[in-house]
Structures are given as C-alpha cells and as structure tokens.
Amino acid sequence: MTFSVEIPLLILLIVTAAGAILVKDLVSAVFILGSYSFLLALVWAWLGAVDVAFVEAVVGAGLATILFLLTLFGMAPKDIHVHRPSSSWPALIGLPLLGGLLLYAAGDLPELGNPASPASVHVSPFYLENSMQHTRTPNVVTSVLMDYRAFDTFMETVVIFTAGVACALLLGRHRV
Amino acid sequence: MIHAYDSVIVFTLGRVLIPVMQLFGLYVLFFGQYGPGGGFVGGVILGTSVILSILVFGLNESSGRLVSRVLHGDGVGLLIFAGVGGLCLIGGGAFLNYADLEFPGLDVASRRYLGILLAQIGVAVDVAVTSVSIVLSLAVTNEEEDSHV
C-alpha cells in the first residue's frame, strides 16, 4: 500500500471539512462542501467502492451543491454571512475525549480487505458466488441492490418520492 | 420564471454539453449491471442535465408548461418499480421476486436480469423527476420573494 497519494488526500479531506464549518460566508461554505464531496469520492474509489464513489461525486458534489446554492439565493443577504459564537468549554473538553474514544475503538476494526472480517463472512460470499448464475449480472452491487435487497431499494425510492412531494407542497409548485 | 443566461459561451457550451450529459446518463443507467452506476446515479445525471438546460436556456412559456406537465408524473417512476413487483405477484411469486415475472421464453436468470433493468428505469425516472421538481419549486419561490422586495 503506497502512502504517496492517500495521506495528502485524507489531510485535504480534513482541511476542507474544517473549512466548510469555519468559513463565515455560506456561499463559500457550499463550494468547499462540494470539493469535500469530490475528495470523499476519491477516497471511496481508493477503497474500492466505485459505486459509492460515483454516487458521492454525482449527488454530493453536483446535485447537493445546486440545491444549497438555490436555497442560499432565496435568503436575505444578512443571513448568508453567519456569526458563530465562540465554543463553550464542555465542547472543548468533551469532543477531544470523544475523538480519543473513537480512535481507541478504531484499533479493533478489521483490516481493510480482510476475508475473515465479520462483514465478509455472513451473506456476502453467497452474493458473490451466485450473482452471475442467478441474475446474469456481473456487477454484484447492482444485483444486491436491485434483486437480493430490492425491498430496501423500493423503500428508498419511496423516501425520494416523499421528499419530492413534501418539497412541492411546502414550496408551492402548483403556482408554476 | 428563470430567465436565460445571456452569454454566448454559456449558450454554446450548454448546447454541446447537455446532449453528452444525457447520453452519459443513459449509458450509466443501462450499463449499471456491467459497471459502476445504476438507476440512482443515471437518474441524477439525467435530472441534472435538465436542470442545466433550465439554468442556461431559461424557462419560457411553452417549455415551462411542458416541464410542469411532466412533473405531474412525479410518481411514475415509483409506479414502474411497484408495477414490476406487482407483476411478480401476478406471476404467482413474492413481491419483487423477479423470477416469477411472466415473460414467455426466458429462463429464470434472464427474467431476473430484465426485472433488475425495469426496476432501475423506475428508480431513474423517480430520481430525475424529483430532482428537477425540487429545483423548480426552489427557483419559483426565489422569484416570488424577489418580486416582493
């Protein structure tokens, strides 16, 4: 495993995440968040999750940026510049403690690509071995999402439909 | 209403790029079984290309009426997905078990393949229409607030 690209990528990820939180102008924050999503897509691709990287690049860096920008353009100019209160002392003590706890717990995570990790021994081998005979679909991600776990995907589609209907009702599309 | 952006560069690039985007979205949608992608990403790319064409060329009377009529079919994609599941029920199986789709002359694997494809088209239509409708409703609200100021 080479560290020439990955370490700067992860550092850039942290820098853009902090920048999106700390910057005063919300339009700048939206664009920094878009670049954060793009870097996150590169990280997913590095980890081998190409489908997730694709979704992250298209939705996170593309569609979400448009939606955030259109929302900001509908706001009054005084609301676009935010004044952040200084952090309180419970946050300054508690958050590093939480971060240390998570780092401590991360030591027990299985190694990346370990075939004996709990995620790789339960149902994944069945999908990987049978996807081609069952569904003639080489991309196992698609066959899991759309066939083996089709009910989950159906409910996700219902969620998207509900979001569209709620936006149309709240924002008054019937006056188009 | 959104007005067209008055710039030759944006016009020309939009005229070239938008068909390429739509072609790429269709490729991602129909090639999701062989490579990365699928219904969700393909739908978002198709919806984004429509959003880009609205932002570049504006929303005049005729196309605006067409777009709003298309948006009345907000649940068509969901209906396609649920309809595939319902066809499985009619075929005598469980909901969304594509092996029971009643297509004559196809073996079980091909039926599942076809079921996955139809369900992905449903997801893509739903996602594309929903993204365009959210952007349109946000833009119309902005326009109304502008006219009050």
Coordinates of C-alpha atoms in Angstrom, one line a residue:
Chain A
M1 CA 0.0 0.0 0.0
T2 CA 1.5 3.3 -1.1
F3 CA 1.1 6.4 1.0
S4 CA 2.2 9.0 -1.5
V5 CA -1.4 9.9 -2.6
E6 CA -3.6 8.7 0.2
I7 CA -2.1 10.7 3.1
P8 CA -2.4 14.1 1.3
L9 CA -5.9 13.1 0.2
L10 CA -7.0 12.4 3.8
I11 CA -5.3 15.6 5.0
L12 CA -7.1 17.6 2.3
L13 CA -10.4 15.9 3.4
I14 CA -10.0 17.1 7.0
V15 CA -8.9 20.6 5.8
T16 CA -12.0 21.0 3.6
A17 CA -14.3 19.7 6.2
A18 CA -12.9 22.2 8.8
G19 CA -13.1 24.9 6.2
A20 CA -16.7 24.3 5.4
I21 CA -17.6 24.5 9.1
L22 CA -15.3 27.5 9.9
V23 CA -15.8 29.8 6.9
K24 CA -18.0 32.9 7.5
D25 CA -19.6 33.2 4.1
L26 CA -22.2 30.4 3.4
V27 CA -21.8 30.5 -0.4
S28 CA -18.1 29.8 0.1
A29 CA -19.0 27.0 2.6
V30 CA -21.2 25.4 -0.1
F31 CA -18.4 25.3 -2.6
I32 CA -15.9 24.0 0.0
L33 CA -18.5 21.3 0.8
G34 CA -18.7 20.4 -2.8
S35 CA -14.9 19.9 -3.1
Y36 CA -15.1 17.9 0.2
S37 CA -17.6 15.6 -1.5
F38 CA -15.3 15.2 -4.5
L39 CA -12.3 14.3 -2.3
L40 CA -14.5 11.9 -0.4
A41 CA -15.5 10.3 -3.8
L42 CA -11.7 9.8 -4.5
V43 CA -11.3 8.2 -1.1
W44 CA -14.2 5.8 -1.8
A45 CA -12.7 4.9 -5.2
W46 CA -9.3 4.3 -3.4
L47 CA -11.1 1.9 -1.0
G48 CA -12.6 0.0 -4.0
A49 CA -16.2 1.2 -3.5
V50 CA -16.6 2.5 -7.1
D51 CA -20.4 2.6 -7.0
V52 CA -20.4 4.6 -3.7
A53 CA -17.8 7.0 -5.2
F54 CA -19.9 7.5 -8.3
V55 CA -23.0 8.4 -6.2
E56 CA -20.9 10.7 -3.9
A57 CA -19.4 12.6 -6.9
V58 CA -22.8 13.0 -8.7
V59 CA -25.0 13.7 -5.7
G60 CA -22.7 15.3 -3.2
A61 CA -20.6 17.4 -5.5
G62 CA -23.2 18.0 -8.1
L63 CA -26.9 18.0 -7.1
A64 CA -26.5 19.0 -3.5
T65 CA -24.4 22.0 -4.4
I66 CA -27.1 23.2 -6.8
L67 CA -29.8 22.7 -4.1
F68 CA -27.7 24.5 -1.4
L69 CA -27.0 27.4 -3.8
L70 CA -30.6 27.8 -4.9
T71 CA -31.6 27.8 -1.2
L72 CA -29.0 30.5 -0.4
F73 CA -30.1 32.7 -3.3
G74 CA -33.6 32.7 -1.8
M75 CA -32.3 34.0 1.6
A76 CA -31.8 37.6 2.7
P77 CA -28.1 38.8 2.3
K78 CA -27.7 39.3 6.0
D79 CA -28.4 35.6 6.6
I80 CA -25.7 34.4 4.2
H81 CA -22.9 35.8 6.5
V82 CA -23.0 33.9 9.8
H83 CA -21.6 35.0 13.1
R84 CA -20.5 31.9 15.0
P85 CA -20.4 32.0 18.8
S86 CA -17.1 31.0 20.4
S87 CA -17.1 27.4 21.5
S88 CA -18.2 26.6 25.1
W89 CA -15.9 24.7 27.5
P90 CA -17.9 21.5 27.6
A91 CA -17.5 21.1 23.9
L92 CA -13.7 21.9 24.1
I93 CA -13.3 19.1 26.7
G94 CA -15.9 16.6 25.5
L95 CA -15.2 16.5 21.8
P96 CA -11.4 15.6 22.2
L97 CA -12.5 12.9 24.7
L98 CA -15.0 11.5 22.2
G99 CA -12.4 11.6 19.4
G100 CA -9.9 9.8 21.6
L101 CA -12.5 7.2 22.4
L102 CA -13.3 6.7 18.6
L103 CA -9.6 6.4 17.8
Y104 CA -9.2 3.8 20.6
A105 CA -12.2 1.8 19.2
A106 CA -10.8 2.1 15.6
G107 CA -7.9 0.0 16.7
D108 CA -10.2 -3.0 16.9
L109 CA -11.6 -2.6 13.4
P110 CA -10.7 -5.4 11.0
E111 CA -8.1 -4.7 8.4
L112 CA -9.2 -3.4 5.0
G113 CA -9.9 -6.3 2.7
N114 CA -9.6 -8.9 5.4
P115 CA -11.5 -12.0 4.2
A116 CA -12.2 -13.1 7.8
S117 CA -13.8 -9.8 8.8
P118 CA -17.5 -10.1 10.0
A119 CA -18.8 -8.2 7.0
S120 CA -17.2 -10.7 4.6
V121 CA -18.3 -14.0 6.2
H122 CA -22.1 -13.6 6.7
V123 CA -24.1 -13.2 3.4
S124 CA -21.5 -11.6 1.1
P125 CA -20.0 -14.9 -0.1
F126 CA -23.4 -16.1 -1.2
Y127 CA -24.0 -13.0 -3.3
L128 CA -20.5 -13.0 -4.8
E129 CA -20.7 -16.7 -5.8
N130 CA -24.3 -16.8 -7.1
S131 CA -24.9 -13.4 -8.6
M132 CA -23.8 -14.5 -12.1
Q133 CA -25.9 -17.7 -12.2
H134 CA -29.0 -16.1 -10.6
T135 CA -29.2 -12.8 -12.4
R136 CA -26.6 -12.7 -15.2
T137 CA -25.3 -9.5 -13.6
P138 CA -21.6 -9.2 -13.3
N139 CA -21.8 -6.1 -11.1
V140 CA -22.7 -7.7 -7.7
V141 CA -23.5 -4.3 -6.2
T142 CA -26.3 -3.8 -8.7
S143 CA -27.7 -7.3 -8.2
V144 CA -27.7 -6.9 -4.4
L145 CA -29.3 -3.5 -4.5
M146 CA -31.9 -4.3 -7.2
D147 CA -32.6 -8.0 -6.6
Y148 CA -31.5 -9.5 -3.4
R149 CA -32.3 -6.4 -1.4
A150 CA -34.9 -4.9 -3.8
F151 CA -37.3 -4.2 -1.0
D152 CA -34.8 -1.8 0.7
T153 CA -34.3 -0.1 -2.6
F154 CA -38.0 0.2 -3.1
M155 CA -38.4 1.9 0.3
E156 CA -35.6 4.3 -0.6
T157 CA -37.4 5.2 -3.8
V158 CA -40.5 5.8 -1.7
V159 CA -38.4 8.2 0.5
I160 CA -37.2 10.1 -2.5
F161 CA -40.8 10.3 -3.8
T162 CA -42.0 11.6 -0.4
A163 CA -39.2 14.2 -0.4
G164 CA -40.3 15.4 -3.8
V165 CA -44.0 15.6 -2.8
A166 CA -43.1 17.4 0.5
C167 CA -41.0 20.0 -1.3
A168 CA -43.7 20.6 -3.9
L169 CA -46.3 21.1 -1.1
L170 CA -44.1 23.3 1.1
L171 CA -42.7 25.5 -1.7
G172 CA -45.8 25.8 -3.7
R173 CA -45.0 24.3 -7.1
H174 CA -48.7 24.5 -8.1
R175 CA -48.2 28.2 -8.9
V176 CA -45.7 27.4 -11.7
Chain B
M1 CA -39.6 32.1 -14.0
I2 CA -36.0 31.5 -14.6
H3 CA -34.6 33.7 -17.4
A4 CA -32.0 32.6 -20.0
Y5 CA -28.4 33.5 -19.1
D6 CA -27.2 36.0 -21.7
S7 CA -23.8 34.8 -22.8
V8 CA -22.6 33.2 -26.0
I9 CA -20.0 31.0 -24.2
V10 CA -22.6 29.5 -21.8
F11 CA -25.1 29.0 -24.7
T12 CA -22.6 27.2 -27.0
L13 CA -21.2 25.0 -24.2
G14 CA -24.6 24.2 -22.9
R15 CA -25.8 23.2 -26.4
V16 CA -22.8 20.9 -26.8
L17 CA -22.6 19.5 -23.2
I18 CA -26.2 18.8 -22.4
P19 CA -26.8 16.0 -25.0
V20 CA -23.5 14.5 -24.0
M21 CA -24.6 14.5 -20.3
Q22 CA -27.9 12.9 -21.2
L23 CA -26.2 10.3 -23.3
F24 CA -23.8 9.6 -20.4
G25 CA -26.8 9.3 -18.0
L26 CA -28.5 6.8 -20.3
Y27 CA -25.2 4.8 -20.6
V28 CA -24.8 4.8 -16.8
L29 CA -28.5 3.7 -16.4
F30 CA -28.4 0.8 -18.9
F31 CA -24.8 -0.3 -18.1
G32 CA -25.3 -0.4 -14.4
Q33 CA -25.3 -4.2 -14.5
Y34 CA -21.8 -4.4 -16.0
G35 CA -20.0 -1.4 -14.4
P36 CA -20.4 1.1 -11.7
G37 CA -23.6 3.1 -11.8
G38 CA -27.3 2.2 -12.0
G39 CA -30.7 3.6 -11.7
F40 CA -30.0 6.2 -9.0
V41 CA -26.9 7.7 -10.5
G42 CA -28.3 7.6 -14.0
G43 CA -31.4 9.3 -12.8
V44 CA -29.5 12.1 -11.0
I45 CA -27.3 12.7 -14.1
L46 CA -30.4 12.9 -16.4
G47 CA -32.1 15.2 -13.9
T48 CA -29.0 17.4 -13.6
S49 CA -28.8 17.7 -17.4
V50 CA -32.4 19.0 -17.4
I51 CA -31.6 21.4 -14.5
L52 CA -28.6 22.7 -16.5
S53 CA -30.7 23.3 -19.6
I54 CA -33.2 25.2 -17.5
L55 CA -30.5 27.3 -16.0
V56 CA -28.8 28.0 -19.4
F57 CA -31.8 28.4 -21.7
G58 CA -34.3 29.7 -19.2
L59 CA -37.9 28.6 -18.7
N60 CA -40.1 30.2 -21.3
E61 CA -43.9 29.8 -21.7
S62 CA -44.0 26.6 -23.9
S63 CA -41.2 24.6 -22.3
G64 CA -42.3 25.7 -18.8
R65 CA -45.8 24.3 -19.4
L66 CA -44.2 21.1 -20.8
V67 CA -41.9 20.7 -17.8
S68 CA -44.7 21.3 -15.3
R69 CA -46.9 18.8 -17.1
V70 CA -44.0 16.2 -16.9
L71 CA -43.7 16.9 -13.2
H72 CA -47.3 15.9 -12.7
G73 CA -46.0 12.4 -13.3
D74 CA -44.0 12.6 -10.1
G75 CA -44.9 9.1 -9.1
V76 CA -44.5 7.4 -12.5
G77 CA -41.0 6.0 -11.6
L78 CA -42.3 4.7 -8.3
L79 CA -45.3 3.2 -10.2
I80 CA -42.9 1.4 -12.6
F81 CA -40.9 -0.1 -9.7
A82 CA -44.0 -1.1 -7.8
G83 CA -45.6 -2.4 -11.0
V84 CA -42.6 -4.7 -11.6
G85 CA -43.2 -6.0 -8.1
G86 CA -46.9 -6.4 -8.8
L87 CA -46.2 -8.3 -12.0
C88 CA -44.2 -10.7 -9.8
L89 CA -47.3 -11.1 -7.6
I90 CA -49.4 -11.8 -10.6
G91 CA -46.9 -14.4 -11.8
G92 CA -47.5 -16.3 -8.6
G93 CA -44.5 -15.3 -6.5
A94 CA -43.4 -12.9 -3.8
F95 CA -43.4 -9.1 -4.2
L96 CA -40.3 -8.0 -6.2
N97 CA -39.1 -11.6 -6.7
Y98 CA -38.2 -11.2 -10.4
A99 CA -38.0 -14.9 -11.0
D100 CA -41.8 -15.0 -11.3
L101 CA -42.1 -12.3 -13.9
E102 CA -44.4 -13.8 -16.7
F103 CA -42.2 -13.4 -19.7
P104 CA -42.5 -16.4 -22.1
G105 CA -39.4 -18.0 -23.5
L106 CA -37.0 -16.7 -20.8
D107 CA -35.1 -18.6 -18.2
V108 CA -35.0 -17.6 -14.6
A109 CA -31.7 -15.7 -14.8
S110 CA -32.9 -13.7 -17.8
R111 CA -36.1 -12.8 -16.0
R112 CA -34.2 -11.5 -13.0
Y113 CA -31.9 -9.6 -15.4
L114 CA -34.9 -8.0 -17.0
G115 CA -36.6 -7.3 -13.7
I116 CA -33.4 -5.5 -12.4
L117 CA -33.3 -3.4 -15.6
L118 CA -37.0 -2.4 -15.4
A119 CA -36.7 -1.5 -11.7
Q120 CA -33.6 0.6 -12.4
I121 CA -35.6 2.5 -15.1
G122 CA -38.2 3.2 -12.4
V123 CA -35.7 4.4 -9.9
A124 CA -34.1 6.6 -12.6
V125 CA -37.4 8.2 -13.6
D126 CA -38.3 8.9 -10.0
V127 CA -35.0 10.4 -9.0
A128 CA -34.7 12.6 -12.2
V129 CA -38.3 14.0 -11.9
T130 CA -37.9 14.6 -8.1
S131 CA -34.6 16.5 -8.5
V132 CA -36.0 18.7 -11.3
S133 CA -39.2 19.4 -9.3
I134 CA -37.3 20.4 -6.1
V135 CA -35.0 22.8 -8.1
L136 CA -38.1 24.2 -9.9
S137 CA -40.0 24.8 -6.7
L138 CA -37.0 26.4 -5.1
A139 CA -36.4 28.7 -8.1
V140 CA -40.1 29.7 -8.2
T141 CA -40.1 30.6 -4.5
N142 CA -37.0 32.7 -5.0
E143 CA -38.7 34.6 -7.9
E144 CA -41.7 35.4 -5.8
E145 CA -39.5 36.7 -2.9
D146 CA -37.6 38.9 -5.4
S147 CA -40.8 40.4 -6.7
H148 CA -41.9 41.4 -3.1
V149 CA -38.6 43.2 -2.4

